[in-house]
Short mmCIF file of C-alpha atoms and ligand atoms in Angstrom, two decimals:
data_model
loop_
_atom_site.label_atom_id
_atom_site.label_comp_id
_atom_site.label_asym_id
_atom_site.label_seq_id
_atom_site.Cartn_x
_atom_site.Cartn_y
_atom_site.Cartn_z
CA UNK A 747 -1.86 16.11 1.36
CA UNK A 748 1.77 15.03 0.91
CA UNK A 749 2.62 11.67 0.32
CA UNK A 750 6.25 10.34 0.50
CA UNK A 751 6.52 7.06 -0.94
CA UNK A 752 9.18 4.61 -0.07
CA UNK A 753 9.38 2.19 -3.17
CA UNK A 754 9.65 3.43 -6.68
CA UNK A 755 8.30 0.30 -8.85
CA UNK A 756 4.80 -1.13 -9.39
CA UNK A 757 2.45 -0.64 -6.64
CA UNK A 758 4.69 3.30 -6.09
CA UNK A 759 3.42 3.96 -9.44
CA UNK A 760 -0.07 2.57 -9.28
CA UNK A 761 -1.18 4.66 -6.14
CA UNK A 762 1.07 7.47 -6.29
CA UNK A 763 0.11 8.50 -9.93
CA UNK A 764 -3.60 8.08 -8.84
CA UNK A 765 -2.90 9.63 -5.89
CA UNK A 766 -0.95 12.91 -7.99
CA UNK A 767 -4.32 13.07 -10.09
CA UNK A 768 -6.64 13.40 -7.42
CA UNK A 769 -4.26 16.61 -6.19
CA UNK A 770 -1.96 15.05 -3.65
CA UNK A 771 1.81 15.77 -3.41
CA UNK A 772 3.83 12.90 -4.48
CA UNK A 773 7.35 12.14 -3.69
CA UNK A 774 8.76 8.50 -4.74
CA UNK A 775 11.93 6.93 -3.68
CA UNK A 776 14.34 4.23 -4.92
CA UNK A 777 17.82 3.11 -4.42
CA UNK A 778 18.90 4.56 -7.81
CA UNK A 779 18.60 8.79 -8.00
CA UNK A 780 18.26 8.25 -11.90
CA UNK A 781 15.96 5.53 -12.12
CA UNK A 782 13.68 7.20 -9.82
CA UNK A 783 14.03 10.45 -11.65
CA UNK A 784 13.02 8.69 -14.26
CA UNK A 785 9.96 6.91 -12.84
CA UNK A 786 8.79 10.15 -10.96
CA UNK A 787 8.40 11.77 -14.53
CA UNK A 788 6.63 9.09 -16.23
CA UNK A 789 3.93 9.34 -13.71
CA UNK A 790 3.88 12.99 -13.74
CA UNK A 791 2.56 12.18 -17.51
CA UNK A 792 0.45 10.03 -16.83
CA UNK A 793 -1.22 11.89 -13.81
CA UNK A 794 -1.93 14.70 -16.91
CA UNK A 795 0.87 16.59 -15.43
CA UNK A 796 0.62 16.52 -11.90
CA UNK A 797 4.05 16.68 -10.86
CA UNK A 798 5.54 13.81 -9.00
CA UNK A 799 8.99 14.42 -7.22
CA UNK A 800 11.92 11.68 -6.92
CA UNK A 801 13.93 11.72 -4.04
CA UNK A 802 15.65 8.98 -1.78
CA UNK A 803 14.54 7.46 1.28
CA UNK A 804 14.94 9.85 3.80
CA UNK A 805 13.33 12.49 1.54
CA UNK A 806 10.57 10.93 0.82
CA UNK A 807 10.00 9.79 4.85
CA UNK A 808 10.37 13.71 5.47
CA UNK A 809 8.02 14.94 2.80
CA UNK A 810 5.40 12.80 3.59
CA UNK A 811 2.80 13.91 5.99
CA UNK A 812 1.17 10.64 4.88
CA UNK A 813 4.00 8.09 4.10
CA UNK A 814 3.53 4.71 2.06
CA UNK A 815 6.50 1.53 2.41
CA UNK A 816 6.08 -0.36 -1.10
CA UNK A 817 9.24 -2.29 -1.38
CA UNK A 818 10.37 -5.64 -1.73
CA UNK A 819 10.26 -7.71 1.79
CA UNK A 820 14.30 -8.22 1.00
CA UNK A 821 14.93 -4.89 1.17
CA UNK A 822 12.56 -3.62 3.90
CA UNK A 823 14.55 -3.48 6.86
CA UNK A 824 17.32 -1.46 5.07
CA UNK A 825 14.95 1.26 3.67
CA UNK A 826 13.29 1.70 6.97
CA UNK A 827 16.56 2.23 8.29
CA UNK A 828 17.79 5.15 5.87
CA UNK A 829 13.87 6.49 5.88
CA UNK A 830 14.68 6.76 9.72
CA UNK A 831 13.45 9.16 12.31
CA UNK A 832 11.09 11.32 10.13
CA UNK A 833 8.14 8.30 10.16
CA UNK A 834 7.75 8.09 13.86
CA UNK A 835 4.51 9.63 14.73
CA UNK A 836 3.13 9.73 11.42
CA UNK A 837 0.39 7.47 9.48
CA UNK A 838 2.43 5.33 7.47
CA UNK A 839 0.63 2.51 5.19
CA UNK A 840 1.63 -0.73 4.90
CA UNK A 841 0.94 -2.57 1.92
CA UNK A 842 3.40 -5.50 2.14
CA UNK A 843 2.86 -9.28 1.34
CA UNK A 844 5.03 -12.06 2.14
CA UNK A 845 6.85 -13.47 -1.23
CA UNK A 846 6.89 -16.73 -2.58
CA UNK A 847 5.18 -19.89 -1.71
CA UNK A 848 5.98 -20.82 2.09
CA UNK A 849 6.91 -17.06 2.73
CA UNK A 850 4.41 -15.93 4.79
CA UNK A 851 5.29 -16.53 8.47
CA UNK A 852 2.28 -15.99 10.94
CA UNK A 853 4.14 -15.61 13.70
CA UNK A 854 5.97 -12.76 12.32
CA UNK A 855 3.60 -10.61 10.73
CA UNK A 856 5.20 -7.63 8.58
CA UNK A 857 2.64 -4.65 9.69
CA UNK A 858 3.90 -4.60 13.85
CA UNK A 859 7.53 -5.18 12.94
CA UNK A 860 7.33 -1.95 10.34
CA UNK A 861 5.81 -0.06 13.90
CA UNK A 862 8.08 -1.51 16.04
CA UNK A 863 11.37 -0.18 13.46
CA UNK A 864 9.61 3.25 12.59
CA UNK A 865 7.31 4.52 15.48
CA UNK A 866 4.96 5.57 12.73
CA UNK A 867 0.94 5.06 13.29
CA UNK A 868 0.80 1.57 10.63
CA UNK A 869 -2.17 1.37 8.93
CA UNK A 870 -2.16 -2.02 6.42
CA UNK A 871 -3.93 -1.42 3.32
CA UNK A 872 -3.64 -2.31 -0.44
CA UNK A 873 -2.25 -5.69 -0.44
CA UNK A 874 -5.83 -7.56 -1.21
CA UNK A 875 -5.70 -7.01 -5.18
CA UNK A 876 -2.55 -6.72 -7.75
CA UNK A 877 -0.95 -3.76 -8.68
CA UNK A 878 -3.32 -3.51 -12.02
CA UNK A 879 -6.16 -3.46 -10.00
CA UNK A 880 -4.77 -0.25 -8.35
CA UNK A 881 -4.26 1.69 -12.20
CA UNK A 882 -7.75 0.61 -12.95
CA UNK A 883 -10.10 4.55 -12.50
CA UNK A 884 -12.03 3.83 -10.77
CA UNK A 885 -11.63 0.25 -9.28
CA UNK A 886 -14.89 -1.44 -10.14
CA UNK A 887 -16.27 -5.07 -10.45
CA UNK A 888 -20.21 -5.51 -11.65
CA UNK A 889 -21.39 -2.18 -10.41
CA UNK A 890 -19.41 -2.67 -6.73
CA UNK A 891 -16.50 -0.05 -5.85
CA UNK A 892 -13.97 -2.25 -4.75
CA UNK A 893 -13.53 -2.43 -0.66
CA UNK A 894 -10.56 -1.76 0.99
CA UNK A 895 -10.06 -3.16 4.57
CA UNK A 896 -7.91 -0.66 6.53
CA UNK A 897 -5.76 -2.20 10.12
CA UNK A 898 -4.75 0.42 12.09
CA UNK A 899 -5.25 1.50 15.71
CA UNK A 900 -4.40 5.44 15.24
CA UNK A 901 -7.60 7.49 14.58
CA UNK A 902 -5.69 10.12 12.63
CA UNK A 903 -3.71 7.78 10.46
CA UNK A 904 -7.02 5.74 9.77
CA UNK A 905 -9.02 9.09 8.85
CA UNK A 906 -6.13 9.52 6.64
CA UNK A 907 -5.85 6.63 4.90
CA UNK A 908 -9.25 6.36 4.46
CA UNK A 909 -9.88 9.71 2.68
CA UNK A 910 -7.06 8.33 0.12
CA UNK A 911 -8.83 4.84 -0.60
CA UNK A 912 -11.95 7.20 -1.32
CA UNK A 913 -9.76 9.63 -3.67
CA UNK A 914 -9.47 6.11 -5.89
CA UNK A 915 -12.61 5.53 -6.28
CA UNK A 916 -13.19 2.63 -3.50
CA UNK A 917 -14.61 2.21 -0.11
CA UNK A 918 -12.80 1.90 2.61
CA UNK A 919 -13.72 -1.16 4.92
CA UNK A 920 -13.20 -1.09 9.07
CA UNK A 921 -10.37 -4.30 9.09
CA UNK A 922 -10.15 -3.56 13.31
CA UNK A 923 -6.63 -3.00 14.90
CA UNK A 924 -3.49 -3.30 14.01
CA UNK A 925 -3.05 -6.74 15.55
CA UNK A 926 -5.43 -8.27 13.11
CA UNK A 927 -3.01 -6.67 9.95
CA UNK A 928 -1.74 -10.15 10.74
CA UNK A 929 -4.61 -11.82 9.32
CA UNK A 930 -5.11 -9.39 6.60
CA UNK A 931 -1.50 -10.54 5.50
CA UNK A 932 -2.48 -14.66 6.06
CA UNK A 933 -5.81 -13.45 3.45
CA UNK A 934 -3.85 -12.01 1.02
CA UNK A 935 -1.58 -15.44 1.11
CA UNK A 936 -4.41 -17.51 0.85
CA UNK A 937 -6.17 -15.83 -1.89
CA UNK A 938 -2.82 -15.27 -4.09
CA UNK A 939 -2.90 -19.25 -3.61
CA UNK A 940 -6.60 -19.69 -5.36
CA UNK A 941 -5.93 -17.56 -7.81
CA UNK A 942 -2.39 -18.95 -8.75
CA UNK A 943 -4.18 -22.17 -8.75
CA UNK A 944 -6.80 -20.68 -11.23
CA UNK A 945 -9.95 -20.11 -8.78
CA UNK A 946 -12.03 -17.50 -8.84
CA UNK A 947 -11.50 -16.44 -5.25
CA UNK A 948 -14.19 -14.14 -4.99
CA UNK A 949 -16.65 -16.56 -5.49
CA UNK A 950 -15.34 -18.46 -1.81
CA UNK A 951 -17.27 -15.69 -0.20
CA UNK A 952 -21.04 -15.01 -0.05
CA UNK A 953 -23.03 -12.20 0.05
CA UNK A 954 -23.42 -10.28 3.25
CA UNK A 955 -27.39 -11.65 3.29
CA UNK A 956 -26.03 -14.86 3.55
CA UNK A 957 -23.16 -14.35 6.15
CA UNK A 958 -25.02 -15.65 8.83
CA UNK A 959 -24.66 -12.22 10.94
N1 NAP B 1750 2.79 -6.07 -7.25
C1 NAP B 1750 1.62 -6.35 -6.70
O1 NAP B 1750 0.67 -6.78 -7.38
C2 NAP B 1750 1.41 -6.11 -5.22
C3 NAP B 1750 0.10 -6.14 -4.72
C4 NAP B 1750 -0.10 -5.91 -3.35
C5 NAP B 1750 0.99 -5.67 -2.52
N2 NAP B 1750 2.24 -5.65 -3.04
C6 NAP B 1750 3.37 -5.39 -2.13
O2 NAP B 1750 3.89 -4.10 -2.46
C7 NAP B 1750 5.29 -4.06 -2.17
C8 NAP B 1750 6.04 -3.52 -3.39
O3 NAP B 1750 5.72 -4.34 -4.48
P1 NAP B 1750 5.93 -3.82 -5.97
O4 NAP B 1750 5.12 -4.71 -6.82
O5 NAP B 1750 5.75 -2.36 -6.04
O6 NAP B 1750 7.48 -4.19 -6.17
P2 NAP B 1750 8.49 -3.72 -7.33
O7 NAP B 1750 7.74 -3.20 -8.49
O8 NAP B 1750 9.41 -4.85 -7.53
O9 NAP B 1750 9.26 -2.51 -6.63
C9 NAP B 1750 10.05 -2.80 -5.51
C10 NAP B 1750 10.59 -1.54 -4.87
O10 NAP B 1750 11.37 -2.02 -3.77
C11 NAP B 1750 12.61 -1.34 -3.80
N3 NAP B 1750 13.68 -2.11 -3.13
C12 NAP B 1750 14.42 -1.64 -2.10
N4 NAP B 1750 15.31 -2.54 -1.70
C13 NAP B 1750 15.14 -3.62 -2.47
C14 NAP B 1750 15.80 -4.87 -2.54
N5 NAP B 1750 16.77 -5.22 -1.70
N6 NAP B 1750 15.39 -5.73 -3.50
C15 NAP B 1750 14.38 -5.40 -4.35
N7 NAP B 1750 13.72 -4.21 -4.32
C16 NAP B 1750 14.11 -3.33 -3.39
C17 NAP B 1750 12.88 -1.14 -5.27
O11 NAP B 1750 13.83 -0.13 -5.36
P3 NAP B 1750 14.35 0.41 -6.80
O12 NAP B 1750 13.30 1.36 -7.24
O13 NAP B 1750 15.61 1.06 -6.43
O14 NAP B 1750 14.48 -0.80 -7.68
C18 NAP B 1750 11.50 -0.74 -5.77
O15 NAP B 1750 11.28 0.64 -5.58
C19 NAP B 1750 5.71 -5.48 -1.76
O16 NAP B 1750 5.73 -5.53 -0.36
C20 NAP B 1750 4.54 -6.34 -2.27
O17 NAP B 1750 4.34 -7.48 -1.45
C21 NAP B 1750 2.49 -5.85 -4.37
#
């Protein structure tokens, strides 16, 4: 599939060169024609060749039949602007975290304002585990693919998405409608918070056996 990224640093380059290996069509974007040039190239190495093209913002919202945002939350807004009317309708994935202690805002969660600028089909996904996690072939921990919860309420987009967590390696995880990417984005504050603080977060949780369902 085609997959026009809208970012061109860390998480771009984790899933997109992953992505180019596994036989997608990558195109990243950045605000800087020779940076991203650059960047594009570097992971066309490392994806053994694969190439990965470099465009800007609008290009990459074009190309994409699939399209990803991973930029910074201070420059959001503008690159949804100049990615403009090319997203509506399509999947687009969301993989956005509020920055910096005291930045996450529940009452205005990041996934429905990205819908409500684009018109694309937001699915939230990726924004559980760092960037390193994402380089890692395949993601696993003791034995256990690493699960991705996926928020999204178009079927399409979702059978999409899904299909690329599986391409890395992982399983993807039924997170339930857009409206709770809200509480995906709280999860991702709170655990960031443990493991800043030096907890092992993923011991807070027990097994399914012991879930009480
Ligand atoms: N890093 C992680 O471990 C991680 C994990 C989960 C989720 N996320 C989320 O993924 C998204 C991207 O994170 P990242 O780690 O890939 O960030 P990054 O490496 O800092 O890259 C940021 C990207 O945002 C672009 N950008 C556009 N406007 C910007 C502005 N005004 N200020 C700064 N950057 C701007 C940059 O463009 P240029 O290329 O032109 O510089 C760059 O392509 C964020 O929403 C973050 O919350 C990150």
């Amino acid at each position: 599939m085609r997959i026009g990224i809208l970012g061109a640093g860390g998480m771009a380059d984790a899933l997109g060169t992953q992505w180019a290996r596994a036989g997608h069509e990558v195109m990243i974007s950045g605000r800087d024609a020779a940076t991203t040039a650059h960047r594009a190239a570097r992971m066309t190495e490392t994806a053994r060749g694969a190439a990965v093209r470099a465009g800007n913002w609008a290009e990459a919202a074009e190309f994409g039949e699939v399209t990803m945002v991973a930029v910074r939350q201070a420059g959001l807004g503008d690159v949804l602007r100049a990615a403009g009317a090319a997203l509506r309708g399509k999947p687009l994935i969301d993989v956005a975290n509020a920055e910096g202690p005291g930045g996450h805002d529940p009452a205005r969660p990041i996934a429905p304002m990205i819908r409500e600028h684009t018109g694309a089909h937001v699915v939230k996904a990726f924004n559980l585990c760092h960037v390193d996690v994402w380089r890692m072939t395949p993601p696993v921990f003791d034995g256990r693919p690493l699960a991705v919860p996926l928020c999204g309420d178009d079927p399409a987009a979702l059978a999409a998405v899904r299909a690329l967590v599986t391409d890395l390696g992982c399983t993807p995880v039924d997170g339930g409608g857009l409206e709770r990417a809200a509480l995906l984005e709280a999860t991702a504050t709170f655990m960031i918070g443990l493991w800043f603080g030096g907890a092992d977060a993923q011991a807070v949780l027990p097994p399914l056996s012991h879930a009480g369902v």
